[in-house]
């Protein structure tokens, strides 16, 4: 069964540095998402992306964050000037469509800011 | 935004027991998914069930969209069922899944 793959599985970064989290969505999917989960808390939506632009974003997704689909297969989340509170598990997801289509999640990247 | 409430927050079961997890939501939805988060943090997709009933082995789920709730049934529980179960919904017209706080299930031998 096709899967969403995320790299790296664990990223350790110094506070203030930039980090790029990478995702390869399922190949025929058209909609892409990033979510995050701070340790011990629920999963929170960050952003959705379709047709090379952001479709929807949450209050968390401020100017520190950006997303990009640099080629036909990768989908990236960039976090500039990382803060301690950015430490979390970041999940990428994809779906064939919106609404009446399930979202498929990757295994996540655990980001630790020191 | 839409509210998602899951109950119970914690559940301890003896191996072999059955359980029912509940998810209430505050608005009409066009997507409802149940996930199992294992001890390694992976989110395992259990069901996509915006309405109706589905079964997969020892697990089944029912969503009554008109009454805004969904139930996840686990029968003959095993220790490997331990973890956190999340319900997530998307409002009509929205792309984002809103997750509940989860039910932490512990199955003891």
Coordinates of N, CA and C in Angstrom, one line a residue:
Chain A
X1 N 0.8 -1.2 0.0 CA 0.0 0.0 0.0 C 0.9 1.2 0.0
X2 N 0.6 2.2 -0.8 CA 1.4 3.4 -0.9 C 1.4 4.1 0.5
X3 N 2.5 4.8 0.8 CA 2.6 5.5 2.0 C 3.2 6.9 1.9
X4 N 2.9 7.7 2.8 CA 3.6 9.0 3.0 C 4.9 8.8 3.7
X5 N 6.0 9.3 3.2 CA 7.3 9.1 3.8 C 7.8 10.4 4.3
X6 N 8.4 10.5 5.5 CA 9.0 11.7 6.0 C 10.4 11.5 6.4
X7 N 11.2 12.5 6.1 CA 12.6 12.5 6.6 C 13.0 13.8 7.1
X8 N 13.9 13.9 8.1 CA 14.4 12.7 8.9 C 13.4 12.3 9.9
X9 N 13.6 11.2 10.5 CA 12.7 10.7 11.6 C 12.9 11.5 12.8
X10 N 14.2 12.0 13.1 CA 14.5 12.8 14.2 C 15.5 13.9 13.8
X11 N 15.2 15.1 14.2 CA 16.0 16.2 13.9 C 16.3 17.0 15.2
X12 N 17.6 17.2 15.4 CA 18.0 18.0 16.6 C 18.7 19.3 16.1
X13 N 18.2 20.4 16.5 CA 18.7 21.7 16.0 C 18.9 22.7 17.1
X14 N 19.8 23.6 17.0 CA 20.1 24.6 17.9 C 19.0 25.7 17.8
X15 N 18.6 26.3 18.9 CA 17.6 27.4 18.8 C 18.2 28.5 17.9
X16 N 17.3 29.1 17.1 CA 17.7 30.1 16.2 C 18.1 29.7 14.8
X17 N 18.3 28.4 14.6 CA 18.6 27.8 13.3 C 17.4 27.6 12.5
X18 N 17.6 27.4 11.2 CA 16.5 27.1 10.3 C 16.5 25.6 10.1
X19 N 15.3 25.0 10.0 CA 15.2 23.6 9.7 C 14.2 23.3 8.6
X20 N 14.5 22.3 7.8 CA 13.6 21.9 6.7 C 13.2 20.5 7.0
X21 N 11.9 20.3 7.1 CA 11.3 18.9 7.2 C 10.8 18.5 5.8
X22 N 11.1 17.2 5.5 CA 10.7 16.8 4.1 C 9.7 15.7 4.1
X23 N 8.9 15.7 3.1 CA 7.8 14.7 3.0 C 7.7 14.3 1.5
X24 N 7.4 13.0 1.3 CA 7.0 12.6 -0.1 C 5.6 12.0 0.1
X25 N 4.6 12.8 -0.4 CA 3.2 12.3 -0.4 C 3.0 11.1 -1.3
X26 N 1.8 10.5 -1.2 CA 1.4 9.5 -2.0 C 1.3 10.0 -3.5
X27 N 1.8 9.3 -4.4 CA 2.1 9.9 -5.7 C 0.9 10.5 -6.5
X28 N -0.3 9.9 -6.4 CA -1.4 10.5 -7.1 C -2.3 11.4 -6.3
X29 N -1.8 11.8 -5.1 CA -2.5 12.7 -4.2 C -2.3 14.1 -4.6
X30 N -3.3 14.9 -4.4 CA -3.3 16.3 -4.8 C -3.2 17.3 -3.7
X31 N -3.6 16.9 -2.5 CA -3.7 17.8 -1.4 C -2.7 17.4 -0.3
X32 N -2.0 18.4 0.3 CA -0.9 18.1 1.2 C -1.1 18.9 2.5
X33 N -0.7 18.3 3.6 CA -0.9 18.9 4.9 C 0.3 18.8 5.8
X34 N 0.4 19.7 6.7 CA 1.3 19.6 7.9 C 0.5 19.8 9.1
X35 N 0.8 18.9 10.1 CA 0.3 18.9 11.4 C 1.4 18.8 12.4
X36 N 1.2 19.3 13.6 CA 2.2 19.1 14.7 C 1.6 18.6 16.0
X37 N 2.4 17.9 16.8 CA 1.9 17.4 18.1 C 3.0 17.7 19.1
X38 N 2.8 18.6 20.0 CA 3.7 18.8 21.1 C 3.5 17.7 22.0
X39 N 4.6 17.2 22.7 CA 4.6 16.0 23.5 C 3.5 16.0 24.5
X40 N 2.7 15.0 24.5 CA 1.6 14.8 25.4 C 0.3 15.5 25.1
X41 N 0.3 16.2 24.0 CA -0.9 17.0 23.6 C -1.5 16.4 22.3
X42 N -2.6 17.1 21.9 CA -3.3 16.6 20.7 C -2.6 17.1 19.5
X43 N -3.0 16.5 18.4 CA -2.4 16.9 17.1 C -3.1 18.1 16.6
X44 N -2.3 19.1 16.1 CA -2.9 20.4 15.6 C -2.6 20.6 14.1
X45 N -3.5 21.1 13.4 CA -3.4 21.5 12.0 C -2.5 22.7 11.9
X46 N -1.6 22.6 10.9 CA -0.8 23.8 10.6 C -1.2 24.4 9.2
X47 N -1.2 23.6 8.2 CA -1.4 24.2 6.8 C -1.8 23.1 5.9
X48 N -2.6 23.5 4.9 CA -2.9 22.7 3.7 C -2.5 23.3 2.5
X49 N -2.2 22.5 1.4 CA -1.5 23.0 0.2 C -2.1 22.3 -1.0
X50 N -2.5 23.1 -2.0 CA -3.1 22.5 -3.2 C -2.8 23.3 -4.4
X51 N -2.4 22.7 -5.5 CA -2.2 23.5 -6.7 C -1.1 24.6 -6.5
X52 N -0.1 24.2 -5.8 CA 1.1 25.1 -5.5 C 0.8 26.3 -4.7
X53 N -0.3 26.3 -3.9 CA -0.5 27.4 -3.0 C -1.2 26.9 -1.7
X54 N -1.1 27.7 -0.7 CA -1.7 27.4 0.6 C -3.2 27.6 0.5
X55 N -3.9 26.5 0.9 CA -5.4 26.5 0.8 C -6.0 27.1 2.2
X56 N -5.3 26.7 3.2 CA -5.8 27.0 4.6 C -4.7 26.9 5.5
X57 N -4.7 27.8 6.5 CA -3.6 27.7 7.5 C -4.2 28.1 8.9
X58 N -3.6 27.6 9.9 CA -4.0 27.9 11.3 C -3.2 29.1 11.8
X59 N -3.7 29.5 13.0 CA -3.0 30.6 13.7 C -1.5 30.3 14.0
X60 N -1.3 29.0 14.2 CA 0.1 28.6 14.5 C 1.0 28.9 13.4
X61 N 0.6 28.8 12.2 CA 1.4 28.9 10.9 C 1.6 30.4 10.7
X62 N 2.6 31.0 11.4 CA 2.9 32.4 11.2 C 4.0 32.6 10.2
X63 N 4.6 33.8 10.2 CA 5.7 34.1 9.3 C 6.9 33.2 9.5
X64 N 7.0 32.6 10.6 CA 8.2 31.7 10.9 C 8.2 30.5 10.0
X65 N 7.0 30.1 9.5 CA 6.8 28.9 8.8 C 6.6 29.1 7.3
X66 N 7.0 28.2 6.5 CA 6.7 28.2 5.0 C 6.7 26.8 4.5
X67 N 5.9 26.6 3.4 CA 5.8 25.3 2.8 C 6.1 25.5 1.3
X68 N 6.6 24.4 0.7 CA 7.0 24.4 -0.7 C 6.9 23.0 -1.3
X69 N 6.5 23.0 -2.6 CA 6.6 21.8 -3.3 C 7.6 22.0 -4.4
X70 N 8.9 21.7 -4.1 CA 10.0 22.1 -5.0 C 10.1 21.3 -6.3
X71 N 9.5 20.1 -6.3 CA 9.5 19.3 -7.5 C 8.2 18.5 -7.5
X72 N 8.1 17.5 -8.3 CA 6.8 16.8 -8.4 C 6.6 15.8 -7.3
X73 N 7.6 15.6 -6.4 CA 7.4 14.5 -5.4 C 7.5 15.0 -4.0
X74 N 8.3 16.0 -3.7 CA 8.6 16.4 -2.4 C 7.7 17.6 -1.9
X75 N 7.4 17.6 -0.6 CA 6.7 18.7 0.0 C 7.4 19.0 1.3
X76 N 7.8 20.3 1.5 CA 8.6 20.6 2.6 C 8.0 21.6 3.5
X77 N 8.4 21.6 4.8 CA 8.0 22.6 5.8 C 9.3 23.2 6.3
X78 N 9.4 24.5 6.1 CA 10.6 25.2 6.6 C 10.2 26.0 7.9
X79 N 11.0 25.9 8.9 CA 10.8 26.7 10.1 C 12.1 27.6 10.3
X80 N 11.9 28.9 10.2 CA 13.0 29.8 10.4 C 13.2 30.2 11.8
X81 N 14.4 30.4 12.2 CA 14.7 30.9 13.5 C 14.0 30.2 14.6
X82 N 14.3 28.9 14.7 CA 13.5 28.0 15.6 C 13.6 28.4 17.1
X83 N 12.5 28.1 17.8 CA 12.4 28.4 19.2 C 12.2 27.1 20.0
X84 N 12.5 27.2 21.3 CA 12.3 26.0 22.1 C 10.9 25.4 21.9
X85 N 9.9 26.3 21.9 CA 8.5 25.8 21.8 C 8.2 25.2 20.4
X86 N 9.1 25.2 19.5 CA 8.8 24.5 18.2 C 9.1 23.0 18.3
X87 N 9.7 22.6 19.4 CA 9.9 21.2 19.7 C 8.6 20.4 19.7
X88 N 8.5 19.4 18.8 CA 7.2 18.7 18.6 C 7.5 17.6 17.6
X89 N 6.4 16.8 17.4 CA 6.4 15.8 16.3 C 5.6 16.5 15.2
X90 N 6.2 16.5 14.0 CA 5.6 17.1 12.8 C 5.2 16.0 11.9
X91 N 3.9 16.0 11.5 CA 3.3 15.0 10.6 C 3.0 15.6 9.3
X92 N 3.3 15.0 8.2 CA 2.9 15.3 6.9 C 1.7 14.4 6.5
X93 N 0.8 14.9 5.8 CA -0.3 14.0 5.3 C -0.7 14.4 3.9
X94 N -1.3 13.5 3.2 CA -1.8 13.8 1.9 C -3.2 13.2 1.6
X95 N -3.9 13.7 0.7 CA -5.2 13.1 0.3 C -5.4 13.3 -1.2
X96 N -6.2 12.4 -1.8 CA -6.5 12.6 -3.2 C -7.3 13.8 -3.4
X97 N -8.3 14.0 -2.5 CA -9.1 15.2 -2.6 C -9.4 15.8 -1.3
X98 N -10.2 16.7 -1.2 CA -10.6 17.3 0.1 C -12.0 16.7 0.5
X99 N -12.4 17.1 1.7 CA -13.8 16.7 2.1 C -13.9 15.2 2.2
X100 N -14.6 14.6 1.2 CA -14.9 13.2 1.3 C -13.8 12.3 0.9
X101 N -12.6 12.6 1.4 CA -11.4 11.8 1.1 C -10.6 11.7 2.4
X102 N -10.1 10.5 2.8 CA -9.3 10.3 4.0 C -7.9 11.0 3.8
X103 N -7.3 11.5 4.9 CA -6.0 11.9 4.8 C -5.1 10.8 5.3
X104 N -3.9 10.6 4.6 CA -3.0 9.6 5.0 C -1.8 10.2 5.6
X105 N -1.4 9.8 6.8 CA -0.3 10.4 7.5 C 1.0 9.6 7.4
X106 N 2.1 10.4 7.4 CA 3.4 9.8 7.5 C 3.8 9.5 9.0
X107 N 4.9 8.9 9.2 CA 5.3 8.5 10.5 C 5.8 9.6 11.4
X108 N 6.0 10.8 10.8 CA 6.4 12.0 11.6 C 7.9 12.2 11.7
X109 N 8.2 13.5 11.9 CA 9.6 13.9 12.2 C 9.6 14.5 13.6
X110 N 10.4 13.9 14.5 CA 10.5 14.5 15.9 C 11.5 15.5 15.8
X111 N 11.1 16.8 16.1 CA 12.0 17.9 16.1 C 12.3 18.3 17.5
X112 N 13.6 18.4 17.8 CA 14.1 18.8 19.2 C 14.9 20.0 19.0
X113 N 14.5 21.1 19.7 CA 15.2 22.3 19.6 C 16.0 22.5 21.0
X114 N 17.3 22.7 20.9 CA 18.1 22.8 22.1 C 18.5 24.3 22.4
Chain B
X1 N -14.2 27.5 16.0 CA -14.0 26.3 15.2 C -14.8 25.1 15.8
X2 N -14.7 24.0 15.1 CA -15.4 22.8 15.5 C -14.8 22.3 16.8
X3 N -15.6 21.8 17.7 CA -15.1 21.2 18.9 C -15.2 19.6 18.8
X4 N -14.2 18.9 19.3 CA -14.2 17.5 19.3 C -13.9 17.0 20.7
X5 N -14.8 16.2 21.3 CA -14.7 15.7 22.6 C -14.6 14.2 22.6
X6 N -13.6 13.7 23.2 CA -13.5 12.2 23.3 C -13.6 11.7 24.7
X7 N -14.2 10.6 24.9 CA -14.4 10.0 26.2 C -14.3 8.5 26.1
X8 N -13.8 7.8 27.2 CA -13.2 8.4 28.3 C -11.8 8.9 28.0
X9 N -11.2 9.8 28.8 CA -9.8 10.2 28.6 C -8.8 9.1 28.8
X10 N -9.1 8.2 29.8 CA -8.2 7.1 30.1 C -9.0 5.8 30.3
X11 N -8.5 4.7 29.9 CA -9.2 3.4 30.0 C -8.2 2.3 30.2
X12 N -8.4 1.5 31.2 CA -7.6 0.4 31.5 C -8.4 -0.9 31.4
X13 N -7.9 -1.8 30.6 CA -8.7 -3.0 30.3 C -7.8 -4.2 30.6
X14 N -8.5 -5.3 31.0 CA -7.8 -6.6 31.0 C -7.8 -7.2 29.6
X15 N -6.8 -7.8 29.3 CA -6.7 -8.5 28.0 C -7.9 -9.4 27.7
X16 N -8.5 -9.2 26.6 CA -9.7 -10.0 26.2 C -11.0 -9.3 26.4
X17 N -10.9 -8.1 27.1 CA -12.2 -7.4 27.3 C -12.5 -6.5 26.1
X18 N -13.8 -6.1 26.1 CA -14.3 -5.2 25.0 C -14.4 -3.8 25.5
X19 N -14.4 -2.8 24.6 CA -14.5 -1.4 25.0 C -15.1 -0.6 23.9
X20 N -15.7 0.5 24.3 CA -16.3 1.5 23.4 C -15.7 2.9 23.7
X21 N -15.2 3.5 22.6 CA -14.7 4.8 22.8 C -15.6 5.8 22.0
X22 N -15.8 7.0 22.6 CA -16.8 7.9 22.0 C -16.1 9.2 21.5
X23 N -16.7 9.7 20.5 CA -16.2 11.0 19.9 C -17.5 11.8 19.6
X24 N -17.6 13.0 20.3 CA -18.7 13.9 20.0 C -18.1 15.1 19.3
X25 N -18.8 15.7 18.3 CA -18.4 16.8 17.6 C -19.5 17.8 17.4
X26 N -19.1 19.1 17.3 CA -20.1 20.2 17.4 C -20.7 20.7 16.2
X27 N -20.3 20.2 15.0 CA -20.8 20.8 13.7 C -20.9 19.6 12.7
X28 N -21.5 19.9 11.6 CA -21.6 18.9 10.5 C -20.2 18.7 9.9
X29 N -19.9 17.5 9.6 CA -18.6 17.1 9.1 C -18.6 16.4 7.8
X30 N -17.6 16.5 7.0 CA -17.5 15.7 5.8 C -16.3 14.8 5.8
X31 N -15.6 14.8 7.0 CA -14.5 13.8 7.1 C -14.5 13.5 8.6
X32 N -14.4 12.2 8.9 CA -14.1 11.8 10.3 C -13.2 10.6 10.2
X33 N -12.1 10.6 10.9 CA -11.1 9.5 10.9 C -10.8 9.2 12.3
X34 N -10.6 7.9 12.6 CA -10.1 7.3 13.8 C -8.6 6.9 13.6
X35 N -7.8 7.3 14.6 CA -6.4 6.9 14.5 C -6.0 6.2 15.8
X36 N -5.0 5.4 15.7 CA -4.3 4.8 16.8 C -2.9 5.3 16.8
X37 N -2.5 6.0 17.9 CA -1.1 6.4 18.0 C -0.3 5.4 18.9
X38 N 0.6 4.7 18.3 CA 1.4 3.7 19.0 C 2.5 4.3 19.9
X39 N 3.1 3.5 20.7 CA 4.2 4.1 21.6 C 5.3 4.8 20.9
X40 N 5.5 4.5 19.6 CA 6.6 5.1 18.8 C 6.1 6.5 18.2
X41 N 4.9 6.8 18.5 CA 4.3 8.1 18.0 C 3.7 8.0 16.6
X42 N 3.7 6.9 16.0 CA 3.1 6.8 14.6 C 1.6 6.9 14.7
X43 N 1.0 7.6 13.8 CA -0.5 7.7 13.7 C -1.0 6.6 12.7
X44 N -1.7 5.6 13.2 CA -2.1 4.6 12.3 C -3.6 4.8 12.0
X45 N -3.9 4.9 10.7 CA -5.3 5.2 10.3 C -6.1 4.0 10.5
X46 N -7.2 4.1 11.3 CA -8.0 2.9 11.6 C -9.2 2.9 10.6
X47 N -9.9 4.1 10.6 CA -11.2 4.2 9.9 C -11.3 5.6 9.3
X48 N -11.8 5.6 8.1 CA -12.4 6.9 7.5 C -13.9 6.6 7.5
X49 N -14.6 7.4 8.3 CA -16.0 7.0 8.6 C -16.9 8.3 8.9
X50 N -17.1 9.1 7.8 CA -17.9 10.3 8.1 C -19.4 9.9 8.4
X51 N -19.8 8.7 8.0 CA -21.1 8.3 8.4 C -21.1 6.7 8.2
X52 N -22.1 6.1 8.8 CA -22.3 4.7 8.7 C -21.4 3.8 9.6
X53 N -21.3 2.6 9.2 CA -20.6 1.6 10.1 C -19.6 0.8 9.2
X54 N -18.4 0.6 9.8 CA -17.4 -0.2 9.2 C -16.8 -1.2 10.2
X55 N -16.3 -2.2 9.7 CA -15.6 -3.2 10.5 C -14.3 -3.6 9.9
X56 N -13.3 -3.8 10.8 CA -12.0 -4.3 10.3 C -11.4 -5.2 11.4
X57 N -11.6 -6.5 11.3 CA -11.2 -7.4 12.3 C -11.9 -7.2 13.6
X58 N -11.1 -7.0 14.6 CA -11.6 -6.8 16.0 C -12.1 -5.4 16.2
X59 N -11.9 -4.5 15.3 CA -12.3 -3.1 15.4 C -13.5 -2.9 14.5
X60 N -14.4 -2.0 15.1 CA -15.5 -1.5 14.2 C -15.8 -0.1 14.7
X61 N -16.4 0.7 13.8 CA -16.8 2.0 14.1 C -18.1 2.4 13.5
X62 N -18.8 3.3 14.2 CA -20.1 3.8 13.7 C -20.1 5.3 13.9
X63 N -20.6 6.0 12.9 CA -20.8 7.4 13.0 C -22.2 7.7 12.7
X64 N -22.8 8.4 13.6 CA -24.2 8.9 13.4 C -24.1 10.4 13.2
X65 N -24.0 10.8 11.9 CA -23.7 12.2 11.6 C -24.7 13.2 12.0
X66 N -26.0 12.7 11.9 CA -27.1 13.6 12.3 C -27.1 13.9 13.8
X67 N -26.5 13.0 14.6 CA -26.5 13.3 16.0 C -25.1 13.7 16.5
X68 N -24.1 13.8 15.5 CA -22.8 14.3 15.8 C -22.0 13.5 16.8
X69 N -22.0 12.2 16.6 CA -21.1 11.4 17.4 C -20.6 10.2 16.6
X70 N -19.5 9.6 17.0 CA -18.9 8.4 16.5 C -18.4 7.5 17.6
X71 N -18.5 6.2 17.4 CA -18.1 5.2 18.4 C -17.1 4.3 17.7
X72 N -16.0 4.0 18.5 CA -15.1 3.0 18.1 C -15.2 1.8 19.1
X73 N -15.4 0.6 18.5 CA -15.5 -0.6 19.3 C -14.2 -1.4 19.2
X74 N -13.7 -1.8 20.3 CA -12.6 -2.8 20.3 C -13.0 -4.0 21.0
X75 N -13.0 -5.1 20.3 CA -13.4 -6.4 20.9 C -12.1 -7.3 21.2
X76 N -12.2 -8.1 22.2 CA -11.2 -9.0 22.6 C -9.8 -8.3 22.6
X77 N -9.7 -7.3 23.4 CA -8.5 -6.4 23.4 C -7.2 -7.2 23.6
X78 N -6.2 -6.7 23.0 CA -4.8 -7.3 23.2 C -3.9 -6.2 23.6
X79 N -2.8 -6.7 24.2 CA -1.8 -5.7 24.7 C -1.3 -4.7 23.6
X80 N -1.3 -5.2 22.4 CA -0.8 -4.4 21.3 C -1.8 -3.3 20.9
X81 N -3.0 -3.4 21.5 CA -4.0 -2.3 21.3 C -3.7 -1.1 22.1
X82 N -2.8 -1.2 23.1 CA -2.5 -0.1 23.9 C -2.0 1.1 23.1
X83 N -2.2 2.3 23.6 CA -1.8 3.5 22.9 C -2.9 4.6 23.1
X84 N -2.8 5.6 22.3 CA -3.8 6.7 22.3 C -4.7 6.6 21.0
X85 N -6.0 6.7 21.2 CA -6.9 6.7 20.1 C -7.4 8.1 19.9
X86 N -7.3 8.6 18.7 CA -7.7 9.9 18.3 C -8.9 9.9 17.3
X87 N -9.8 10.7 17.5 CA -10.8 11.0 16.6 C -10.5 12.4 15.9
X88 N -10.7 12.5 14.6 CA -10.4 13.8 14.0 C -11.5 14.0 12.9
X89 N -11.9 15.3 12.9 CA -13.0 15.6 12.0 C -12.6 16.9 11.2
X90 N -13.3 17.0 10.0 CA -13.2 18.2 9.2 C -14.6 18.7 8.9
X91 N -14.8 20.0 9.1 CA -16.1 20.6 8.8 C -16.3 20.7 7.3
X92 N -17.5 20.7 6.9 CA -17.8 20.9 5.5 C -17.2 22.1 5.0
X93 N -16.5 22.0 3.9 CA -15.8 23.2 3.3 C -14.4 23.5 3.8
X94 N -14.0 22.7 4.8 CA -12.6 23.0 5.4 C -11.7 21.8 5.0
X95 N -10.4 22.1 4.9 CA -9.5 21.1 4.7 C -8.9 20.5 5.9
X96 N -8.9 21.2 7.0 CA -8.2 20.8 8.2 C -8.9 19.8 9.1
X97 N -8.2 18.9 9.5 CA -8.7 17.9 10.5 C -8.5 18.5 11.9
X98 N -9.5 18.5 12.7 CA -9.4 18.9 14.1 C -9.5 17.7 14.9
X99 N -8.4 17.5 15.7 CA -8.3 16.3 16.5 C -8.9 16.5 17.9
X100 N -9.4 15.4 18.5 CA -9.8 15.4 19.9 C -8.5 15.2 20.7
X101 N -8.7 15.2 22.1 CA -7.5 15.0 22.9 C -7.1 13.6 23.1
X102 N -8.0 12.7 22.6 CA -7.6 11.3 22.6 C -8.1 10.5 23.8
X103 N -8.2 9.2 23.6 CA -8.4 8.2 24.7 C -7.2 7.4 24.9
X104 N -6.6 7.4 26.1 CA -5.4 6.6 26.3 C -5.8 5.2 26.8
X105 N -5.5 4.2 26.0 CA -6.0 2.9 26.4 C -4.8 2.0 26.8
X106 N -4.9 1.4 27.9 CA -3.9 0.5 28.4 C -4.5 -0.9 28.6
X107 N -4.0 -1.9 27.9 CA -4.5 -3.2 28.0 C -3.4 -4.0 28.8
X108 N -3.9 -4.6 29.9 CA -2.9 -5.3 30.8 C -3.2 -6.8 30.6
X109 N -2.1 -7.6 30.7 CA -2.2 -9.1 30.6 C -3.0 -9.7 31.7

